[in-house]
XYZ file of C-alpha atoms in Angstrom:
380
model
C 29.409 -76.265 23.918
C 28.513 -72.629 23.156
C 31.892 -72.019 21.529
C 31.636 -75.168 19.394
C 28.117 -74.227 18.315
C 29.201 -70.709 17.376
C 32.091 -72.115 15.331
C 29.694 -74.449 13.506
C 27.321 -71.565 12.838
C 30.150 -69.395 11.534
C 31.274 -72.133 9.145
C 27.743 -72.629 7.859
C 27.389 -68.912 7.197
C 30.671 -68.687 5.303
C 29.933 -71.690 3.112
C 26.460 -70.490 2.209
C 27.841 -67.042 1.381
C 30.512 -68.569 -0.860
C 27.903 -70.643 -2.645
C 25.405 -67.842 -3.219
C 27.551 -64.690 -3.341
C 24.994 -63.304 -0.886
C 24.960 -62.965 2.901
C 22.409 -65.732 3.303
C 22.076 -66.141 7.006
C 21.700 -62.745 8.640
C 18.817 -64.137 10.684
C 20.040 -67.723 10.901
C 18.790 -69.384 14.114
C 21.347 -69.664 16.892
C 21.839 -73.367 17.312
C 21.698 -73.366 21.103
C 18.396 -71.530 21.365
C 14.776 -72.466 20.937
C 13.235 -75.373 19.146
C 13.772 -76.270 15.519
C 11.108 -78.941 15.220
C 8.172 -80.302 17.177
C 6.273 -83.569 16.989
C 3.635 -82.912 19.616
C 5.173 -85.162 22.264
C 8.802 -84.325 21.420
C 10.678 -81.059 21.207
C 14.079 -81.064 19.549
C 16.461 -78.197 20.224
C 19.153 -76.740 17.988
C 21.794 -78.215 20.312
C 20.403 -81.713 19.773
C 20.365 -81.128 16.031
C 23.972 -79.929 16.125
C 25.106 -82.957 18.129
C 23.414 -85.374 15.721
C 25.000 -83.590 12.777
C 28.452 -83.976 14.339
C 28.001 -87.734 14.681
C 27.032 -88.098 11.035
C 29.789 -85.784 9.861
C 32.344 -88.045 11.508
C 31.278 -90.794 9.109
C 30.518 -88.777 5.988
C 33.544 -86.476 6.076
C 35.841 -89.454 5.520
C 34.146 -90.042 2.178
C 34.457 -86.384 1.234
C 38.230 -86.582 1.752
C 38.411 -89.585 -0.565
C 36.582 -87.694 -3.294
C 38.983 -84.708 -3.023
C 37.898 -82.259 -5.738
C 34.679 -84.028 -6.659
C 31.327 -83.014 -5.306
C 29.870 -85.604 -2.942
C 26.333 -86.786 -3.737
C 24.446 -88.159 -0.721
C 21.361 -90.325 -1.131
C 18.744 -89.664 1.569
C 16.555 -92.730 2.029
C 14.785 -92.122 5.341
C 11.242 -92.315 6.676
C 9.134 -89.685 4.847
C 8.392 -86.502 6.817
C 10.528 -87.686 9.748
C 12.832 -85.572 11.886
C 15.771 -87.628 10.647
C 14.960 -86.861 7.008
C 14.626 -83.133 7.690
C 17.830 -83.025 9.736
C 19.775 -84.902 7.056
C 18.651 -82.448 4.385
C 19.862 -79.566 6.580
C 23.216 -81.271 7.096
C 23.814 -81.629 3.352
C 22.650 -78.050 2.742
C 25.307 -76.649 5.081
C 28.133 -78.466 3.270
C 29.158 -76.403 0.263
C 30.297 -79.310 -1.948
C 27.556 -81.759 -1.036
C 24.421 -82.548 -3.028
C 21.491 -84.605 -1.831
C 19.207 -86.853 -3.851
C 15.939 -87.890 -2.198
C 15.039 -91.584 -2.522
C 11.464 -92.332 -1.530
C 11.429 -95.473 0.640
C 8.039 -96.415 -0.808
C 9.479 -96.843 -4.304
C 10.508 -100.329 -5.475
C 14.121 -101.136 -4.614
C 14.977 -101.367 -8.332
C 13.721 -97.806 -8.813
C 15.695 -96.564 -5.815
C 18.827 -98.158 -7.266
C 18.193 -96.481 -10.614
C 17.980 -93.076 -8.946
C 21.152 -93.738 -6.966
C 23.126 -94.669 -10.060
C 21.680 -91.916 -12.229
C 22.719 -89.305 -9.672
C 26.119 -90.970 -9.137
C 25.625 -90.972 -5.379
C 28.678 -91.962 -3.369
C 26.989 -92.187 0.044
C 23.648 -93.433 1.317
C 21.940 -92.465 4.574
C 19.040 -94.776 5.303
C 17.074 -96.519 8.055
C 18.511 -99.429 10.021
C 16.114 -101.904 8.386
C 16.240 -100.446 4.885
C 15.465 -102.953 2.089
C 17.734 -100.889 -0.160
C 20.671 -101.249 2.234
C 19.979 -104.962 2.602
C 20.060 -105.369 -1.174
C 23.332 -103.451 -1.481
C 25.018 -105.539 1.196
C 23.710 -108.826 -0.225
C 24.904 -107.990 -3.735
C 28.135 -106.150 -3.029
C 29.290 -107.844 0.161
C 32.270 -106.013 1.640
C 32.461 -103.621 -1.317
C 29.877 -101.413 0.417
C 30.424 -100.634 4.079
C 27.340 -99.941 6.205
C 27.864 -98.132 9.508
C 25.095 -97.501 12.046
C 24.934 -94.110 13.772
C 23.065 -94.516 17.043
C 22.984 -92.372 20.176
C 20.619 -93.580 22.876
C 20.525 -90.083 24.394
C 19.491 -88.473 21.101
C 15.858 -87.881 20.086
C 16.806 -89.049 16.587
C 16.324 -92.672 15.614
C 19.357 -94.704 14.479
C 20.379 -94.463 10.828
C 22.980 -96.290 8.794
C 25.464 -94.812 6.367
C 26.619 -96.766 3.338
C 29.849 -96.039 1.422
C 31.273 -96.195 -1.195
C 28.379 -96.706 -3.596
C 30.564 -95.954 -6.615
C 32.347 -99.260 -5.970
C 29.056 -101.127 -6.129
C 27.887 -99.568 -9.384
C 31.279 -99.859 -11.076
C 31.420 -103.617 -10.489
C 28.584 -104.228 -12.915
C 26.552 -106.076 -10.287
C 23.565 -103.852 -10.957
C 23.072 -103.578 -14.701
C 19.365 -102.765 -14.543
C 19.800 -99.572 -12.615
C 20.206 -96.979 -15.354
C 21.644 -96.410 -18.821
C 25.205 -95.151 -18.770
C 24.277 -92.094 -20.833
C 22.326 -90.832 -17.802
C 25.516 -90.250 -15.867
C 26.862 -86.804 -15.181
C 29.907 -85.533 -13.350
C 29.235 -82.757 -10.864
C 32.195 -80.396 -10.672
C 32.749 -76.849 -9.567
C 31.789 -75.439 -12.976
C 28.156 -76.011 -12.007
C 26.573 -73.117 -10.133
C 26.951 -74.530 -6.607
C 24.460 -77.430 -6.856
C 22.529 -78.456 -3.743
C 20.016 -81.151 -4.726
C 18.947 -83.552 -7.451
C 15.261 -84.183 -8.042
C 13.560 -86.328 -10.661
C 10.442 -85.523 -12.661
C 7.488 -87.878 -12.408
C 8.137 -89.364 -15.840
C 4.516 -88.995 -16.941
C 5.648 -87.844 -20.397
C 8.195 -90.629 -20.784
C 11.456 -91.216 -18.988
C 11.955 -89.394 -15.677
C 14.418 -86.523 -16.016
C 16.913 -85.241 -13.509
C 16.718 -81.663 -12.307
C 19.816 -80.211 -10.655
C 18.904 -77.435 -8.222
C 21.499 -74.812 -7.337
C 22.056 -73.042 -4.049
C 21.639 -69.748 -5.839
C 18.216 -70.841 -7.084
C 17.198 -72.014 -3.621
C 18.364 -68.727 -2.156
C 16.358 -66.750 -4.724
C 13.201 -68.626 -3.767
C 13.839 -68.153 -0.051
C 14.423 -64.414 -0.321
C 11.380 -63.930 -2.536
C 9.116 -65.706 -0.056
C 10.635 -63.978 2.964
C 10.109 -60.580 1.355
C 6.681 -61.149 -0.172
C 5.161 -63.308 2.575
C 7.301 -62.703 5.679
C 6.930 -64.696 8.862
C 5.196 -62.775 11.619
C 7.259 -62.045 14.734
C 6.497 -61.160 18.338
C 7.861 -58.165 20.234
C 10.810 -60.215 21.521
C 11.807 -61.019 17.930
C 10.738 -64.658 18.044
C 8.479 -65.991 15.327
C 4.793 -66.362 16.065
C 4.416 -68.814 13.185
C 4.887 -72.534 12.696
C 5.318 -74.483 9.469
C 3.979 -77.993 8.966
C 6.374 -80.435 7.289
C 3.993 -81.852 4.674
C 6.020 -82.119 1.440
C 8.079 -85.123 0.390
C 11.795 -84.469 0.176
C 11.687 -85.633 -3.454
C 9.512 -82.591 -4.315
C 11.027 -79.148 -4.821
C 8.598 -77.482 -2.389
C 10.411 -79.196 0.476
C 13.388 -76.865 -0.098
C 11.327 -73.836 0.891
C 9.341 -75.727 3.502
C 12.456 -76.785 5.431
C 15.041 -74.076 4.771
C 12.514 -71.250 4.594
C 11.389 -71.985 8.137
C 14.709 -73.111 9.622
C 16.723 -70.121 8.454
C 14.120 -67.749 9.879
C 13.991 -69.525 13.242
C 10.458 -70.766 12.681
C 9.630 -74.142 14.313
C 8.879 -77.036 11.970
C 6.035 -79.276 13.096
C 6.369 -82.946 12.139
C 3.369 -85.280 11.980
C 4.787 -88.731 12.634
C 3.544 -92.196 13.583
C 4.584 -93.628 16.993
C 8.391 -93.685 17.089
C 9.769 -96.872 18.629
C 13.190 -98.327 18.021
C 11.678 -101.607 16.831
C 9.487 -100.004 14.199
C 11.030 -99.654 10.772
C 9.959 -98.018 7.574
C 7.480 -100.801 6.887
C 5.542 -99.824 10.015
C 6.132 -96.075 10.149
C 5.669 -94.985 6.572
C 3.414 -92.022 5.893
C 1.870 -91.615 2.451
C 0.347 -88.172 2.943
C 0.500 -85.975 6.030
C -2.781 -84.366 4.993
C -4.808 -87.381 3.846
C -3.636 -90.373 5.892
C -5.706 -89.092 8.804
C -7.403 -85.796 7.990
C -8.958 -85.539 11.452
C -5.564 -85.875 13.094
C -4.121 -83.416 10.593
C -6.683 -80.794 11.621
C -6.074 -81.432 15.312
C -2.310 -81.049 14.870
C -2.767 -77.742 13.058
C -5.035 -76.487 15.818
C -2.997 -77.797 18.769
C 0.420 -76.773 17.428
C -0.818 -73.412 16.063
C 0.410 -74.172 12.544
C 0.216 -71.135 10.282
C 1.482 -72.533 6.955
C 1.430 -75.782 5.012
C 1.901 -76.938 1.412
C -0.258 -79.351 -0.595
C -1.003 -80.176 -4.222
C -4.538 -79.264 -5.428
C -5.673 -82.883 -5.742
C -4.753 -83.452 -2.086
C -6.625 -80.311 -1.091
C -9.634 -81.548 -3.041
C -9.722 -84.893 -1.205
C -9.060 -83.142 2.100
C -12.155 -81.006 1.556
C -14.193 -84.162 0.930
C -12.862 -85.932 4.025
C -13.590 -83.082 6.425
C -16.597 -80.912 7.180
C -16.770 -77.146 6.900
C -17.474 -76.944 10.632
C -14.277 -78.897 11.407
C -12.214 -76.730 9.090
C -13.579 -73.478 10.492
C -12.753 -74.622 14.006
C -9.277 -76.029 13.373
C -7.954 -73.736 10.639
C -8.819 -70.453 12.317
C -5.152 -69.618 12.921
C -3.928 -70.650 9.472
C -2.335 -67.822 7.462
C -1.061 -69.429 4.241
C -1.729 -72.489 2.111
C 0.814 -73.078 -0.653
C -0.681 -74.931 -3.609
C 1.827 -76.465 -6.001
C 2.479 -79.302 -8.441
C -0.818 -79.072 -10.343
C -3.182 -76.427 -11.621
C -5.514 -75.210 -8.888
C -9.203 -75.614 -9.839
C -11.370 -72.658 -8.916
C -13.895 -74.882 -7.117
C -11.182 -76.130 -4.751
C -10.132 -72.561 -4.065
C -13.725 -71.500 -3.435
C -14.488 -74.365 -1.037
C -11.278 -73.873 0.912
C -11.726 -70.144 1.348
C -15.380 -70.601 2.325
C -14.252 -72.273 5.544
C -11.063 -70.208 5.926
C -11.822 -66.734 4.538
C -8.747 -65.110 6.102
C -6.227 -67.531 4.580
C -3.934 -66.508 1.717
C -3.624 -69.197 -0.942
C -0.489 -69.080 -3.081
C -0.810 -70.815 -6.436
C 2.754 -71.817 -7.348
C 1.991 -74.322 -10.098
C 4.697 -75.045 -12.647
C 7.838 -73.785 -10.940
C 9.562 -77.183 -11.064
C 9.803 -77.007 -14.851
C 10.146 -73.247 -15.266
C 13.465 -71.435 -15.293
C 11.976 -68.442 -13.539
C 9.402 -68.750 -10.797
C 6.128 -67.127 -11.720
C 3.203 -67.212 -9.331
C -0.220 -65.810 -8.776
C -1.791 -65.038 -5.462
C -5.406 -65.149 -4.369
C -5.947 -63.315 -1.107
C -9.178 -63.260 0.822
C -9.732 -60.839 3.654
């Protein structure tokens, strides 16, 4: 197992270096050591992550061979904030010619289809009871093959992989999905793309944003240098990052890769995980607001040091909790990353009143900006 893990790690390093022209993973976590994510009751090791990745690769690699020179776009349609969603994002990130597009399971099926077609996704990874998968099978029949990946010994819940989606969209069965002028071919002339995100569409039609590996790397290095993770004498990280950002938001790139590549455990707040519970029963709207009391307890119990939230969520969070609760539970918090909206001064003032030692990073506007510009308010 150690040799296989080292070979996998070596491949991941080489592919990231080729994509970014930079030695990305000098401190990449060794896959057979430590814990990559925690859910309170469950601890998932790098070995378990590696094994799950190998099972999925056995299915997805066949599609990559069919595409030959084309980049493979993978739709990720899994339970929000789940271990499976995080692990799938990491799997796509390690494959140099793969791109992921996040499809929120809480969106209407018609909207999910539109995003799939607009991004020209060839593969879909979704839950076993996915309404989107059911729709595809009902409409396309044998044109789309769904295969379930399930290992009873794995901590990961079963998922199903659907291919080839291009067959479904080319048949004309789904005419309402998206205008044909939205389509784009992703070839190697693009600067090593890694993900496709969509704007909210508040100013009209939602627009696609293609994120490159080079851009992701730039953000990672900037954060690692400016706000490095604290380490213990044995070299292990003393920090923990809370997975609190939807995969369809750009902040999830830093939240997941920033922690994983620095060997920092990711803490997942999840509902009870039973095989019989699907996305209808396990869906989380907001890690912070669904149960603010539980959120505080998780931060305190798991010694979380960083989390990300938009200002409006922080505002409601401050209303739902008392200053006494925040002072007690957020004592070990080091950073709060505020993004997606402008940060009102009153929210900043109320948050720092209960957590005076926290550093709040105001990263508003980076999704639309070519260069990341940020301001920092530090309170000591």
